[in-house]
Coordinates of N, CA and C in Angstrom, one line a residue:
M30 N 21.7 6.1 17.4 CA 21.1 7.4 17.6 C 20.5 7.4 19.1
E31 N 20.8 8.4 19.8 CA 20.3 8.6 21.1 C 19.2 9.6 21.2
L32 N 18.1 9.3 21.7 CA 16.9 10.2 21.7 C 16.9 10.9 23.1
Q33 N 16.5 12.1 23.0 CA 16.3 12.9 24.2 C 14.8 13.1 24.6
V34 N 14.5 12.9 25.8 CA 13.1 13.2 26.2 C 13.0 14.7 26.3
I35 N 12.0 15.2 25.6 CA 11.8 16.7 25.6 C 10.6 17.1 26.5
A36 N 9.8 16.1 26.9 CA 8.6 16.5 27.7 C 8.0 15.2 28.3
S37 N 7.0 15.4 29.2 CA 6.2 14.3 29.7 C 4.8 14.7 29.7
I38 N 3.9 13.8 29.8 CA 2.5 14.1 29.8 C 1.8 13.8 31.1
R39 N 0.9 14.7 31.5 CA 0.1 14.5 32.7 C -1.3 14.1 32.3
T40 N -1.8 12.9 32.7 CA -3.1 12.5 32.4 C -3.8 11.9 33.6
D41 N -5.0 11.5 33.5 CA -5.8 10.9 34.6 C -5.6 9.4 34.7
F42 N -4.7 8.9 33.9 CA -4.5 7.4 33.9 C -3.2 7.1 34.5
Q43 N -3.2 6.5 35.7 CA -2.0 6.2 36.4 C -1.4 4.8 36.0
T44 N -2.3 4.0 35.4 CA -1.9 2.6 35.0 C -2.3 2.4 33.6
K45 N -1.8 1.4 32.9 CA -2.2 1.1 31.5 C -3.6 0.7 31.4
F46 N -4.2 -0.1 32.3 CA -5.5 -0.6 32.2 C -6.5 0.6 32.2
G47 N -7.3 0.6 31.2 CA -8.4 1.6 31.0 C -8.0 2.7 30.0
I48 N -6.8 2.8 29.7 CA -6.4 3.9 28.7 C -7.0 3.6 27.4
P49 N -7.6 4.6 26.7 CA -8.2 4.3 25.3 C -7.2 3.6 24.4
R50 N -7.7 2.7 23.6 CA -6.7 1.9 22.8 C -6.2 2.6 21.6
Q51 N -6.8 3.8 21.3 CA -6.2 4.6 20.2 C -6.5 6.1 20.6
S52 N -5.7 7.0 20.1 CA -5.9 8.4 20.4 C -7.2 8.9 19.7
G53 N -7.9 9.8 20.3 CA -9.1 10.4 19.7 C -10.4 9.7 20.0
L54 N -10.3 8.5 20.7 CA -11.5 7.8 20.9 C -12.3 8.3 22.1
A55 N -11.7 9.1 23.0 CA -12.3 9.7 24.1 C -11.7 11.1 24.3
E56 N -12.4 12.0 24.8 CA -12.0 13.4 25.0 C -11.1 13.6 26.3
T57 N -10.2 12.7 26.4 CA -9.3 12.7 27.6 C -8.5 14.0 27.6
K58 N -8.4 14.7 28.8 CA -7.7 15.9 28.9 C -6.3 15.6 29.5
A59 N -5.3 16.3 29.0 CA -3.9 16.1 29.4 C -3.1 17.4 29.2
E60 N -2.0 17.4 29.9 CA -1.1 18.5 29.8 C 0.3 18.0 29.4
I61 N 1.0 18.7 28.5 CA 2.3 18.3 28.1 C 3.3 19.3 28.8
I62 N 4.2 18.8 29.6 CA 5.1 19.6 30.4 C 6.5 19.4 29.8
F63 N 7.1 20.4 29.4 CA 8.5 20.3 28.8 C 9.6 20.2 29.9
E64 N 10.6 19.4 29.5 CA 11.8 19.4 30.3 C 12.4 20.8 30.3
P65 N 13.1 21.1 31.4 CA 13.6 22.5 31.6 C 14.4 23.0 30.4
E66 N 15.3 22.2 29.8 CA 16.1 22.7 28.7 C 15.3 22.9 27.4
F67 N 14.1 22.4 27.4 CA 13.2 22.6 26.2 C 12.0 23.5 26.4
A68 N 11.9 24.0 27.7 CA 10.8 24.8 28.1 C 10.9 26.2 27.6
S69 N 10.9 26.4 26.3 CA 11.2 27.7 25.7 C 9.9 28.1 24.8
E70 N 9.5 29.4 25.1 CA 8.4 29.9 24.3 C 8.8 30.0 22.8
E71 N 10.1 30.2 22.5 CA 10.5 30.2 21.1 C 10.3 28.9 20.4
A72 N 10.4 27.8 21.2 CA 10.3 26.5 20.6 C 8.9 26.1 20.1
V73 N 7.9 26.8 20.7 CA 6.5 26.5 20.3 C 5.9 27.7 19.6
R74 N 6.7 28.6 19.2 CA 6.1 29.8 18.5 C 5.4 29.3 17.2
G75 N 4.2 29.7 17.0 CA 3.4 29.3 15.8 C 2.6 28.0 16.0
L76 N 2.9 27.3 17.0 CA 2.2 26.0 17.2 C 0.7 26.2 17.5
E77 N 0.3 27.4 18.1 CA -1.1 27.7 18.4 C -1.9 27.8 17.2
G78 N -1.3 27.9 16.0 CA -2.1 28.0 14.8 C -2.6 26.6 14.3
Y79 N -2.2 25.5 14.9 CA -2.6 24.2 14.5 C -3.7 23.7 15.5
S80 N -4.6 22.9 14.9 CA -5.7 22.3 15.8 C -5.3 21.0 16.4
H81 N -4.3 20.3 15.7 CA -3.9 19.0 16.1 C -2.4 18.8 16.0
I82 N -1.8 18.0 16.8 CA -0.4 17.7 16.8 C -0.1 16.2 16.9
W83 N 1.0 15.8 16.4 CA 1.5 14.5 16.6 C 2.4 14.4 17.8
L84 N 2.3 13.4 18.6 CA 3.2 13.1 19.7 C 4.0 11.8 19.4
I85 N 5.3 11.9 19.5 CA 6.1 10.7 19.4 C 6.7 10.4 20.8
W86 N 6.4 9.2 21.3 CA 6.6 8.9 22.7 C 7.1 7.5 22.9
E87 N 7.4 7.2 24.1 CA 7.9 5.9 24.5 C 6.9 5.1 25.2
F88 N 6.8 3.8 24.8 CA 6.0 2.8 25.6 C 6.9 2.5 26.8
S89 N 7.0 3.4 27.8 CA 7.9 3.3 28.8 C 7.7 2.0 29.7
E90 N 6.5 1.5 29.8 CA 6.2 0.3 30.6 C 6.7 -0.9 29.9
N91 N 7.0 -0.8 28.6 CA 7.4 -2.0 27.8 C 8.9 -1.9 27.4
A92 N 9.5 -0.9 27.8 CA 11.0 -0.7 27.4 C 11.7 -1.9 28.0
G93 N 12.6 -2.6 27.2 CA 13.4 -3.7 27.6 C 12.7 -5.0 27.6
K94 N 11.4 -5.0 27.3 CA 10.7 -6.3 27.1 C 11.0 -6.9 25.8
P95 N 11.0 -8.3 25.7 CA 11.4 -9.0 24.4 C 10.4 -8.6 23.3
Y96 N 11.0 -8.6 22.1 CA 10.2 -8.3 20.9 C 9.8 -9.7 20.3
H97 N 8.6 -9.7 19.8 CA 8.1 -10.9 19.1 C 7.6 -10.4 17.7
P98 N 7.9 -11.2 16.6 CA 7.5 -10.8 15.3 C 6.0 -10.8 15.1
T99 N 5.2 -11.6 15.9 CA 3.8 -11.6 15.8 C 3.2 -11.3 17.1
V100 N 2.0 -10.6 17.1 CA 1.3 -10.3 18.3 C -0.2 -10.6 18.1
R101 N -1.0 -10.6 19.2 CA -2.4 -10.9 19.2 C -3.2 -9.7 19.5
P102 N -3.7 -9.0 18.5 CA -4.4 -7.7 18.7 C -5.8 -7.9 19.4
P103 N -6.1 -7.1 20.4 CA -7.4 -7.2 21.0 C -8.6 -7.1 20.0
R104 N -8.4 -6.4 19.0 CA -9.5 -6.3 18.0 C -9.9 -7.6 17.3
L105 N -8.9 -8.5 17.3 CA -9.1 -9.8 16.7 C -9.4 -10.9 17.8
G106 N -9.9 -10.4 19.0 CA -10.2 -11.4 20.1 C -9.1 -11.9 20.9
G107 N -7.9 -11.4 20.6 CA -6.7 -11.9 21.4 C -6.3 -13.3 21.1
N108 N -6.8 -13.9 20.0 CA -6.5 -15.3 19.6 C -5.7 -15.4 18.3
T109 N -5.9 -14.4 17.4 CA -5.3 -14.5 16.1 C -4.0 -13.7 16.1
R110 N -3.0 -14.3 15.5 CA -1.7 -13.6 15.5 C -1.5 -12.9 14.1
V111 N -0.9 -11.7 14.2 CA -0.6 -11.0 12.9 C 0.8 -10.4 13.2
G112 N 1.4 -9.9 12.1 CA 2.8 -9.3 12.3 C 2.7 -8.0 13.1
V113 N 3.8 -7.8 13.9 CA 3.8 -6.7 14.8 C 3.7 -5.4 14.0
F114 N 4.3 -5.4 12.8 CA 4.3 -4.1 12.0 C 3.0 -3.9 11.4
A115 N 2.0 -4.8 11.5 CA 0.6 -4.6 11.0 C -0.3 -4.2 12.2
T116 N 0.3 -3.8 13.3 CA -0.4 -3.4 14.5 C 0.2 -2.2 15.1
R117 N -0.5 -1.8 16.2 CA 0.1 -0.7 17.0 C 0.4 -1.2 18.4
S118 N 0.8 -2.5 18.5 CA 1.1 -3.1 19.7 C 2.3 -2.4 20.4
P119 N 2.4 -2.4 21.7 CA 3.5 -1.8 22.4 C 4.7 -2.7 22.4
F120 N 4.6 -4.0 22.0 CA 5.7 -4.9 22.1 C 6.4 -4.9 20.7
R121 N 7.3 -3.9 20.6 CA 8.0 -3.6 19.3 C 9.5 -3.6 19.5
P122 N 10.2 -3.7 18.4 CA 11.7 -3.7 18.5 C 12.2 -2.4 19.2
N123 N 11.5 -1.3 18.8 CA 11.8 0.0 19.5 C 10.5 0.4 20.1
P124 N 10.4 0.6 21.4 CA 9.1 0.9 22.1 C 8.6 2.3 21.8
I125 N 8.3 2.7 20.6 CA 7.9 4.0 20.2 C 6.5 4.1 19.8
G126 N 5.8 5.1 20.4 CA 4.3 5.3 20.1 C 4.1 6.5 19.3
L127 N 3.0 6.6 18.6 CA 2.7 7.8 17.7 C 1.2 8.1 18.0
S128 N 0.8 9.3 18.4 CA -0.5 9.6 18.6 C -0.8 11.0 18.1
S129 N -2.0 11.1 17.5 CA -2.5 12.4 17.0 C -3.5 12.9 18.1
V130 N -3.3 14.1 18.6 CA -4.2 14.7 19.6 C -4.6 16.1 19.2
R131 N -5.7 16.5 19.8 CA -6.2 17.9 19.6 C -5.4 18.9 20.5
L132 N -4.9 20.0 19.9 CA -4.2 21.0 20.7 C -5.3 22.0 21.1
D133 N -5.6 22.0 22.4 CA -6.6 22.9 22.9 C -6.1 24.3 23.3
A134 N -4.9 24.4 23.8 CA -4.3 25.7 24.1 C -2.8 25.5 24.4
V135 N -2.1 26.7 24.2 CA -0.7 26.8 24.6 C -0.6 27.8 25.7
E136 N -0.3 27.3 26.9 CA -0.2 28.2 28.1 C 1.2 28.5 28.4
N137 N 1.5 29.7 28.7 CA 2.8 30.1 29.2 C 2.7 30.2 30.7
R138 N 3.1 29.1 31.4 CA 2.9 29.0 32.9 C 4.2 29.5 33.6
E139 N 3.9 30.3 34.6 CA 5.1 30.9 35.3 C 5.9 29.9 36.0
G140 N 7.2 29.9 35.8 CA 8.1 29.0 36.3 C 8.3 27.7 35.6
M141 N 7.4 27.5 34.6 CA 7.5 26.2 33.8 C 7.7 26.4 32.3
G142 N 7.4 27.6 31.8 CA 7.5 27.8 30.4 C 6.2 27.4 29.7
P143 N 6.2 27.0 28.5 CA 5.0 26.6 27.7 C 4.5 25.3 28.2
V144 N 3.2 25.2 28.4 CA 2.4 24.0 28.7 C 1.4 23.8 27.7
L145 N 1.4 22.6 27.0 CA 0.4 22.3 26.0 C -0.8 21.6 26.6
H146 N -2.0 22.1 26.4 CA -3.2 21.5 26.8 C -3.8 20.7 25.6
V147 N -4.0 19.4 25.8 CA -4.4 18.6 24.6 C -5.6 17.7 25.1
S148 N -6.3 17.2 24.1 CA -7.4 16.2 24.4 C -7.3 15.1 23.4
G149 N -7.8 13.9 23.8 CA -7.8 12.7 23.0 C -6.6 11.9 23.1
A150 N -5.7 12.1 24.2 CA -4.5 11.4 24.3 C -4.8 10.0 24.8
D151 N -4.0 9.0 24.4 CA -4.0 7.6 24.8 C -2.7 7.2 25.5
L152 N -2.3 8.1 26.4 CA -1.0 7.9 27.1 C -1.2 7.8 28.6
M153 N -0.4 7.1 29.2 CA -0.4 6.9 30.7 C 0.3 8.2 31.3
D154 N -0.1 8.5 32.5 CA 0.5 9.6 33.2 C 2.0 9.4 33.3
G155 N 2.8 10.5 33.0 CA 4.2 10.5 33.1 C 4.9 9.9 31.9
T156 N 4.2 9.5 30.8 CA 4.8 9.0 29.6 C 5.8 10.0 29.0
P157 N 7.1 9.6 28.7 CA 8.0 10.5 28.1 C 7.8 10.7 26.7
I158 N 7.9 11.9 26.2 CA 7.7 12.4 24.9 C 9.0 12.7 24.2
Y159 N 9.2 12.2 23.0 CA 10.5 12.5 22.3 C 10.4 13.6 21.3
D160 N 9.2 13.8 20.8 CA 9.0 14.9 19.8 C 7.6 15.3 19.6
I161 N 7.4 16.5 19.1 CA 6.0 17.0 18.8 C 6.1 17.6 17.4
K162 N 5.1 17.3 16.6 CA 5.1 17.8 15.3 C 3.6 18.3 14.9
P163 N 3.5 19.3 14.1 CA 2.1 19.7 13.8 C 1.4 18.7 12.8
Y164 N 0.1 18.5 13.0 CA -0.7 17.7 12.1 C -1.1 18.6 11.0
I165 N -0.8 18.2 9.8 CA -1.0 19.0 8.6 C -2.1 18.3 7.7
P166 N -3.3 18.8 7.7 CA -4.4 18.1 7.1 C -4.2 17.7 5.6
Y167 N -3.6 18.6 4.8 CA -3.5 18.3 3.4 C -2.5 17.1 3.1
A168 N -1.6 16.9 4.1 CA -0.6 15.9 3.9 C -0.9 14.6 4.8
D169 N -1.5 14.9 5.9 CA -1.7 13.8 6.9 C -3.0 13.1 6.8
C170 N -4.0 13.7 6.2 CA -5.3 13.1 6.1 C -5.5 12.4 4.8
H171 N -5.9 11.1 4.9 CA -6.1 10.3 3.7 C -7.5 9.7 3.8
P172 N -8.6 10.4 3.3 CA -9.9 9.9 3.4 C -10.2 8.5 2.8
D173 N -9.4 8.1 1.8 CA -9.6 6.9 1.1 C -8.7 5.7 1.6
A174 N -8.1 6.0 2.7 CA -7.2 5.0 3.3 C -7.9 3.7 3.7
K175 N -7.2 2.6 3.6 CA -7.8 1.3 4.1 C -7.2 1.0 5.5
G176 N -8.0 0.3 6.3 CA -7.7 0.0 7.6 C -7.3 -1.4 8.0
G177 N -6.9 -2.2 6.9 CA -6.5 -3.6 7.2 C -7.6 -4.3 8.0
F178 N -7.1 -5.1 8.9 CA -8.1 -6.0 9.7 C -9.0 -5.1 10.5
T179 N -8.7 -3.9 10.8 CA -9.6 -3.1 11.7 C -10.8 -2.7 10.9
D180 N -10.8 -2.8 9.5 CA -12.0 -2.5 8.7 C -13.0 -3.6 8.8
T181 N -12.5 -4.8 9.2 CA -13.4 -6.0 9.1 C -13.8 -6.4 10.5
T182 N -13.4 -5.7 11.5 CA -13.8 -6.1 12.9 C -14.8 -5.0 13.4
E183 N -15.9 -5.4 14.1 CA -16.9 -4.5 14.5 C -16.5 -3.8 15.8
R184 N -16.7 -2.5 15.8 CA -16.4 -1.7 17.0 C -17.7 -1.6 17.8
K185 N -17.8 -2.3 19.0 CA -19.0 -2.2 19.8 C -18.7 -1.2 21.0
T186 N -19.8 -0.6 21.4 CA -19.7 0.2 22.6 C -20.7 -0.3 23.6
L187 N -20.4 -0.2 24.8 CA -21.2 -0.7 25.9 C -22.1 0.5 26.4
R188 N -23.2 0.1 27.0 CA -24.1 1.0 27.7 C -23.6 1.1 29.1
V189 N -23.3 2.3 29.5 CA -22.7 2.6 30.9 C -23.8 3.0 31.8
T190 N -23.9 2.3 33.0 CA -24.9 2.7 34.0 C -24.1 2.8 35.3
Y191 N -24.7 3.3 36.3 CA -24.1 3.6 37.6 C -24.9 3.0 38.7
A192 N -24.3 2.3 39.7 CA -25.0 1.9 40.9 C -25.4 3.2 41.6
P193 N -26.5 3.1 42.4 CA -27.1 4.3 43.0 C -26.1 5.1 43.9
D194 N -25.2 4.5 44.6 CA -24.2 5.2 45.4 C -22.8 5.2 44.8
A195 N -22.7 5.0 43.5 CA -21.3 4.8 42.9 C -20.4 6.0 43.2
F196 N -20.9 7.2 43.2 CA -20.1 8.4 43.3 C -20.2 9.0 44.7
S197 N -20.7 8.3 45.7 CA -20.9 8.8 47.0 C -19.6 9.3 47.7
K198 N -18.5 8.6 47.3 CA -17.2 9.0 47.9 C -16.3 9.7 46.9
A199 N -16.9 10.2 45.8 CA -16.1 10.9 44.8 C -16.7 12.3 44.5
A200 N -17.0 13.0 45.6 CA -17.7 14.3 45.5 C -16.8 15.3 44.7
D201 N -15.5 15.1 44.8 CA -14.6 16.1 44.1 C -14.4 15.8 42.6
M202 N -14.9 14.7 42.1 CA -14.7 14.4 40.7 C -15.6 15.3 39.9
T203 N -15.0 16.0 38.9 CA -15.8 17.0 38.1 C -16.7 16.3 37.1
E204 N -17.7 17.1 36.7 CA -18.6 16.6 35.6 C -17.8 16.3 34.3
E205 N -16.8 17.0 34.1 CA -16.0 16.7 32.9 C -15.3 15.4 33.0
Q206 N -14.7 15.1 34.2 CA -14.1 13.8 34.4 C -15.1 12.7 34.3
I207 N -16.3 12.9 34.8 CA -17.3 11.8 34.7 C -17.7 11.6 33.3
R208 N -17.8 12.6 32.5 CA -18.2 12.5 31.1 C -17.2 11.7 30.3
V209 N -15.9 12.1 30.6 CA -14.8 11.4 29.9 C -14.7 9.9 30.4
L210 N -14.9 9.7 31.6 CA -14.8 8.3 32.2 C -15.9 7.5 31.5
K211 N -17.1 8.0 31.3 CA -18.1 7.3 30.6 C -17.7 6.9 29.2
Q212 N -17.1 7.9 28.5 CA -16.6 7.6 27.1 C -15.6 6.4 27.1
V213 N -14.7 6.5 28.1 CA -13.6 5.4 28.2 C -14.2 4.1 28.5
L214 N -15.1 4.0 29.4 CA -15.7 2.7 29.8 C -16.6 2.2 28.7
A215 N -17.3 3.0 27.9 CA -18.1 2.6 26.9 C -17.4 1.8 25.8
Q216 N -16.1 2.0 25.7 CA -15.3 1.3 24.7 C -14.8 -0.1 25.3
D217 N -15.2 -0.4 26.5 CA -14.9 -1.7 27.1 C -13.3 -1.9 27.3
P218 N -12.8 -1.4 28.4 CA -11.4 -1.5 28.6 C -10.9 -2.9 29.0
R219 N -11.8 -3.9 29.1 CA -11.4 -5.3 29.5 C -10.6 -5.9 28.4
P220 N -9.6 -6.8 28.7 CA -9.0 -7.7 27.7 C -10.1 -8.4 27.0
S221 N -10.0 -8.6 25.7 CA -11.1 -9.2 24.9 C -11.4 -10.6 25.2
Y222 N -10.5 -11.3 25.9 CA -10.8 -12.7 26.2 C -11.5 -12.8 27.6
Q223 N -11.7 -11.8 28.3 CA -12.4 -11.8 29.6 C -13.8 -11.4 29.5
K224 N -14.7 -12.4 29.7 CA -16.2 -12.1 29.6 C -17.0 -12.6 30.8
D225 N -16.3 -12.8 31.9 CA -17.0 -13.2 33.1 C -17.9 -12.1 33.7
P226 N -19.3 -12.3 33.6 CA -20.2 -11.2 34.1 C -20.1 -11.0 35.6
E227 N -19.5 -11.9 36.4 CA -19.4 -11.8 37.8 C -18.1 -11.1 38.2
R228 N -17.2 -11.0 37.3 CA -15.9 -10.4 37.7 C -16.0 -8.9 37.9
V229 N -15.3 -8.4 38.9 CA -15.3 -7.0 39.2 C -13.9 -6.5 38.8
Y230 N -13.9 -5.5 37.9 CA -12.7 -4.9 37.4 C -12.4 -3.6 38.1
G231 N -11.1 -3.2 38.2 CA -10.8 -2.0 38.7 C -9.8 -1.2 37.9
M232 N -9.9 0.1 37.8 CA -9.0 0.9 37.0 C -8.7 2.2 37.8
A233 N -7.5 2.7 37.6 CA -7.2 4.0 38.2 C -7.5 5.1 37.3
Y234 N -8.2 6.2 37.8 CA -8.6 7.3 36.9 C -8.7 8.5 37.7
G235 N -7.8 9.5 37.4 CA -7.9 10.8 38.1 C -7.8 10.8 39.6
G236 N -7.0 9.9 40.1 CA -6.8 9.8 41.6 C -7.9 9.0 42.3
Y237 N -8.7 8.3 41.5 CA -9.8 7.5 42.0 C -9.6 6.0 41.5
E238 N -10.1 5.1 42.3 CA -10.2 3.7 41.8 C -11.7 3.4 41.4
V239 N -11.8 3.1 40.2 CA -13.2 2.8 39.6 C -13.4 1.3 39.5
K240 N -14.4 0.8 40.2 CA -14.8 -0.6 40.1 C -16.0 -0.8 39.2
F241 N -16.0 -1.8 38.3 CA -17.1 -2.0 37.5 C -17.3 -3.4 37.1
R242 N -18.4 -3.8 36.6 CA -18.8 -5.1 36.1 C -19.4 -5.0 34.8
V243 N -19.2 -6.0 33.9 CA -19.8 -6.0 32.6 C -20.7 -7.3 32.4
E244 N -21.9 -7.0 32.1 CA -22.8 -8.2 31.7 C -23.5 -7.9 30.4
G245 N -23.2 -8.8 29.4 CA -23.7 -8.5 28.1 C -23.1 -7.2 27.5
E246 N -24.0 -6.4 27.1 CA -23.6 -5.1 26.5 C -23.7 -3.9 27.5
C247 N -23.9 -4.2 28.8 CA -24.0 -3.2 29.8 C -22.9 -3.2 30.8
L248 N -22.3 -2.1 31.0 CA -21.2 -1.9 32.0 C -21.8 -1.1 33.2
T249 N -21.7 -1.6 34.4 CA -22.2 -0.9 35.6 C -21.0 -0.5 36.5
V250 N -20.9 0.8 36.7 CA -19.9 1.3 37.6 C -20.5 1.1 39.1
L251 N -19.7 0.3 39.8 CA -20.1 -0.1 41.2 C -19.7 0.9 42.2
S252 N -18.5 1.4 42.1 CA -18.0 2.4 43.0 C -16.8 3.2 42.4
V253 N -16.7 4.4 42.9 CA -15.6 5.3 42.6 C -15.1 5.9 43.9
V254 N -13.9 5.5 44.3 CA -13.4 5.9 45.6 C -11.9 6.4 45.5
P255 N -11.5 7.4 46.4 CA -10.2 7.9 46.3 C -9.1 6.7 46.4
E256 N -8.1 6.8 45.6 CA -7.0 5.8 45.6 C -6.3 5.9 47.0
Q257 N -5.9 4.7 47.5 CA -5.1 4.6 48.7 C -3.7 4.7 48.4
H258 N -2.9 5.5 49.0 CA -1.5 5.6 48.8 C -0.7 5.2 50.0

């Protein structure tokens, strides 16, 4: 079976590092742009009646990389191996991802056709999308579902603080971007095995490079500067 890319997504995340580990964990804003042959108002007729949609997409950065039957999930500290099919690891036989996102609006943009505005996406900028399906609450929601090992691991959030001049070179960053950035950083984007309080981490976000350090349960944003191209 040959899959066709129907759209791609525009997000504030230019690299994998820092992207929320699951959809819906932060109110990340994104746009879904259809490929010309699928940019039809008819194809999305009625979609505006749903509050959430499913995205089926490609782990494009992992395409062609070797498959392993077991992986080490970050939620288990990066040391314990479990079966790849018991995780959402990108290292899969077929590099296909599945995300549920909120549909904020359907815009008919001149020269582009329909553009979907979504929030809660956990996709890197430019990720190819293979399909879009409506989220149907009566069928897709399972309040009594079990979460496997994710039920037994604690989800911690960090306290996010800012150095006094952290945003001095980021005057164009909007309040909305700063709010979402705080949500993302609070979930600790570091690999679980890295705990060096002196290490300075960097992530790309919305055209800026964000530098931060983590000590204990506190993350401090050191600087936010425009990315160099």
